[in-house]
Amino acid sequence: FSLGERSGTSEVLPPSDFFADLPPGFTTHESLDEESRRSGQGSSLINEVYPLNFDLNYIYIFYRHFKAKEAERELFRFRKEVEEQSRRQAELHSRALVRAERRGKRTIVAEMKRMAALFATEFESFKDAQEF
């Protein structure tokens, strides 16, 4: 298929022949003068060089970039969540250790008081036994 071939496969005229068959009294709009037609032909060449596929590739690349940024934000949010949870867990563990230490100290103090009371009663009984 080539433009202007008129082999019956296409009735589309090339842009340069489009205005050739117009009647002599027909006036075109000033935007359709020769220079505009040349720029129109140039843009059709550009459109042939950069087809719709280029636009679709650009849209696809933009979409993939958007999805990558979205995944990056999601990963950042997830890491921040894990970090916060880890910090909270460390804080709870620290509090539990302090409580256990206090409980241990209380237990030791209670045991020392019990032993001191036992010693005091035994010492009293020992003193009483010596006085006799």
mmCIF file of C-alpha atoms in Angstrom:
data_model
loop_
_atom_site.group_PDB
_atom_site.id
_atom_site.type_symbol
_atom_site.label_atom_id
_atom_site.label_comp_id
_atom_site.label_asym_id
_atom_site.label_seq_id
_atom_site.Cartn_x
_atom_site.Cartn_y
_atom_site.Cartn_z
ATOM 1 C CA PHE A 1 0.000 0.000 0.000
ATOM 2 C CA SER A 2 1.355 3.367 -0.948
ATOM 3 C CA LEU A 3 -0.382 6.718 -0.889
ATOM 4 C CA GLY A 4 -1.728 7.911 -4.225
ATOM 5 C CA GLU A 5 -1.437 4.488 -5.817
ATOM 6 C CA ARG A 6 -5.209 4.364 -6.363
ATOM 7 C CA SER A 7 -5.144 0.634 -6.828
ATOM 8 C CA GLY A 8 -8.601 0.362 -5.344
ATOM 9 C CA THR A 9 -7.407 -0.661 -1.909
ATOM 10 C CA SER A 10 -7.613 2.888 -0.605
ATOM 11 C CA GLU A 11 -9.296 6.065 -1.725
ATOM 12 C CA VAL A 12 -7.282 8.267 0.657
ATOM 13 C CA LEU A 13 -5.366 10.894 -1.232
ATOM 14 C CA PRO A 14 -1.954 12.040 -0.063
ATOM 15 C CA PRO A 15 -2.004 15.464 1.613
ATOM 16 C CA SER A 16 -0.367 17.229 -1.352
ATOM 17 C CA ASP A 17 -3.083 16.035 -3.794
ATOM 18 C CA PHE A 18 -5.967 16.685 -1.429
ATOM 19 C CA PHE A 19 -6.551 20.261 -2.560
ATOM 20 C CA ALA A 20 -5.764 19.592 -6.248
ATOM 21 C CA ASP A 21 -9.286 18.468 -7.220
ATOM 22 C CA LEU A 22 -11.111 21.452 -5.672
ATOM 23 C CA PRO A 23 -13.060 23.818 -7.962
ATOM 24 C CA PRO A 24 -11.290 27.079 -8.891
ATOM 25 C CA GLY A 25 -13.729 29.302 -6.966
ATOM 26 C CA PHE A 26 -13.212 27.362 -3.737
ATOM 27 C CA THR A 27 -11.378 29.349 -1.097
ATOM 28 C CA THR A 28 -9.642 27.624 1.758
ATOM 29 C CA HIS A 29 -9.254 28.929 5.220
ATOM 30 C CA GLU A 30 -5.997 30.781 5.764
ATOM 31 C CA SER A 31 -4.864 28.070 8.173
ATOM 32 C CA LEU A 32 -4.857 25.627 5.254
ATOM 33 C CA ASP A 33 -2.344 27.449 3.095
ATOM 34 C CA GLU A 34 0.728 25.786 1.636
ATOM 35 C CA GLU A 35 2.889 26.309 4.718
ATOM 36 C CA SER A 36 0.257 24.790 7.002
ATOM 37 C CA ARG A 37 -0.002 21.804 4.703
ATOM 38 C CA ARG A 38 3.753 21.334 4.826
ATOM 39 C CA SER A 39 3.723 21.420 8.628
ATOM 40 C CA GLY A 40 0.781 19.011 8.552
ATOM 41 C CA GLN A 41 2.793 16.662 6.377
ATOM 42 C CA GLY A 42 5.698 17.012 8.794
ATOM 43 C CA SER A 43 3.483 16.154 11.724
ATOM 44 C CA SER A 44 2.166 13.112 9.856
ATOM 45 C CA LEU A 45 5.773 12.009 9.386
ATOM 46 C CA ILE A 46 6.372 12.496 13.083
ATOM 47 C CA ASN A 47 3.251 10.494 13.838
ATOM 48 C CA GLU A 48 4.584 7.695 11.659
ATOM 49 C CA VAL A 49 7.930 7.775 13.472
ATOM 50 C CA TYR A 50 6.352 7.907 16.947
ATOM 51 C CA PRO A 51 3.283 5.711 16.690
ATOM 52 C CA LEU A 52 0.664 5.039 19.315
ATOM 53 C CA ASN A 53 2.910 2.283 20.629
ATOM 54 C CA PHE A 54 5.256 4.983 21.929
ATOM 55 C CA ASP A 55 2.414 6.602 23.856
ATOM 56 C CA LEU A 56 1.378 3.257 25.294
ATOM 57 C CA ASN A 57 4.951 2.525 26.333
ATOM 58 C CA TYR A 58 5.123 5.909 28.040
ATOM 59 C CA ILE A 59 1.847 5.241 29.853
ATOM 60 C CA TYR A 60 3.079 1.785 30.874
ATOM 61 C CA ILE A 61 6.388 3.207 32.131
ATOM 62 C CA PHE A 62 4.538 5.920 34.057
ATOM 63 C CA TYR A 63 2.208 3.281 35.531
ATOM 64 C CA ARG A 64 5.129 1.042 36.568
ATOM 65 C CA HIS A 65 6.903 4.059 38.106
ATOM 66 C CA PHE A 66 3.757 4.911 40.068
ATOM 67 C CA LYS A 67 3.426 1.297 41.264
ATOM 68 C CA ALA A 68 7.109 1.209 42.283
ATOM 69 C CA LYS A 69 6.701 4.410 44.306
ATOM 70 C CA GLU A 70 3.563 3.014 45.907
ATOM 71 C CA ALA A 71 5.401 -0.217 46.816
ATOM 72 C CA GLU A 72 8.291 1.832 48.195
ATOM 73 C CA ARG A 73 5.908 3.827 50.411
ATOM 74 C CA GLU A 74 4.248 0.608 51.580
ATOM 75 C CA LEU A 75 7.640 -0.939 52.397
ATOM 76 C CA PHE A 76 8.668 2.207 54.311
ATOM 77 C CA ARG A 77 5.409 2.121 56.282
ATOM 78 C CA PHE A 78 5.877 -1.591 57.027
ATOM 79 C CA ARG A 79 9.475 -1.075 58.199
ATOM 80 C CA LYS A 80 8.376 1.801 60.419
ATOM 81 C CA GLU A 81 5.608 -0.373 61.875
ATOM 82 C CA VAL A 82 8.052 -3.219 62.605
ATOM 83 C CA GLU A 83 10.526 -0.779 64.146
ATOM 84 C CA GLU A 84 7.815 0.699 66.384
ATOM 85 C CA GLN A 85 6.631 -2.751 67.423
ATOM 86 C CA SER A 86 10.209 -3.809 68.193
ATOM 87 C CA ARG A 87 10.736 -0.655 70.284
ATOM 88 C CA ARG A 88 7.516 -1.285 72.220
ATOM 89 C CA GLN A 89 8.482 -4.907 72.828
ATOM 90 C CA ALA A 90 11.947 -3.878 74.098
ATOM 91 C CA GLU A 91 10.321 -1.347 76.430
ATOM 92 C CA LEU A 92 7.907 -3.957 77.786
ATOM 93 C CA HIS A 93 10.782 -6.400 78.266
ATOM 94 C CA SER A 94 12.763 -3.751 80.137
ATOM 95 C CA ARG A 95 9.796 -3.047 82.414
ATOM 96 C CA ALA A 96 9.357 -6.773 83.045
ATOM 97 C CA LEU A 97 13.028 -7.064 84.008
ATOM 98 C CA VAL A 98 12.721 -4.132 86.436
ATOM 99 C CA ARG A 99 9.599 -5.686 87.966
ATOM 100 C CA ALA A 100 11.335 -9.058 88.318
ATOM 101 C CA GLU A 101 14.342 -7.388 89.887
ATOM 102 C CA ARG A 102 12.106 -5.578 92.363
ATOM 103 C CA ARG A 103 10.257 -8.803 93.089
ATOM 104 C CA GLY A 104 13.607 -10.519 93.589
ATOM 105 C CA LYS A 105 14.791 -7.782 95.936
ATOM 106 C CA ARG A 106 11.533 -7.938 97.856
ATOM 107 C CA THR A 107 11.914 -11.692 98.139
ATOM 108 C CA ILE A 108 15.493 -11.322 99.360
ATOM 109 C CA VAL A 109 14.487 -8.604 101.850
ATOM 110 C CA ALA A 110 11.587 -10.746 103.093
ATOM 111 C CA GLU A 111 13.918 -13.738 103.487
ATOM 112 C CA MET A 112 16.460 -11.607 105.364
ATOM 113 C CA LYS A 113 13.717 -10.301 107.677
ATOM 114 C CA ARG A 114 12.520 -13.863 108.287
ATOM 115 C CA MET A 115 16.061 -15.024 109.018
ATOM 116 C CA ALA A 116 16.663 -11.998 111.295
ATOM 117 C CA ALA A 117 13.450 -12.743 113.200
ATOM 118 C CA LEU A 118 14.412 -16.426 113.473
ATOM 119 C CA PHE A 119 17.897 -15.453 114.652
ATOM 120 C CA ALA A 120 16.420 -13.023 117.187
ATOM 121 C CA THR A 121 14.135 -15.694 118.644
ATOM 122 C CA GLU A 122 16.947 -18.276 118.707
ATOM 123 C CA PHE A 123 19.326 -15.749 120.237
ATOM 124 C CA GLU A 124 16.732 -14.852 122.877
ATOM 125 C CA SER A 125 16.253 -18.499 123.702
ATOM 126 C CA PHE A 126 20.046 -19.014 123.775
ATOM 127 C CA LYS A 127 20.429 -16.028 126.148
ATOM 128 C CA ASP A 128 17.628 -17.348 128.304
ATOM 129 C CA ALA A 129 19.299 -20.763 128.381
ATOM 130 C CA GLN A 130 22.611 -19.257 129.467
ATOM 131 C CA GLU A 131 21.049 -17.296 132.298
ATOM 132 C CA PHE A 132 19.819 -20.433 133.947
#
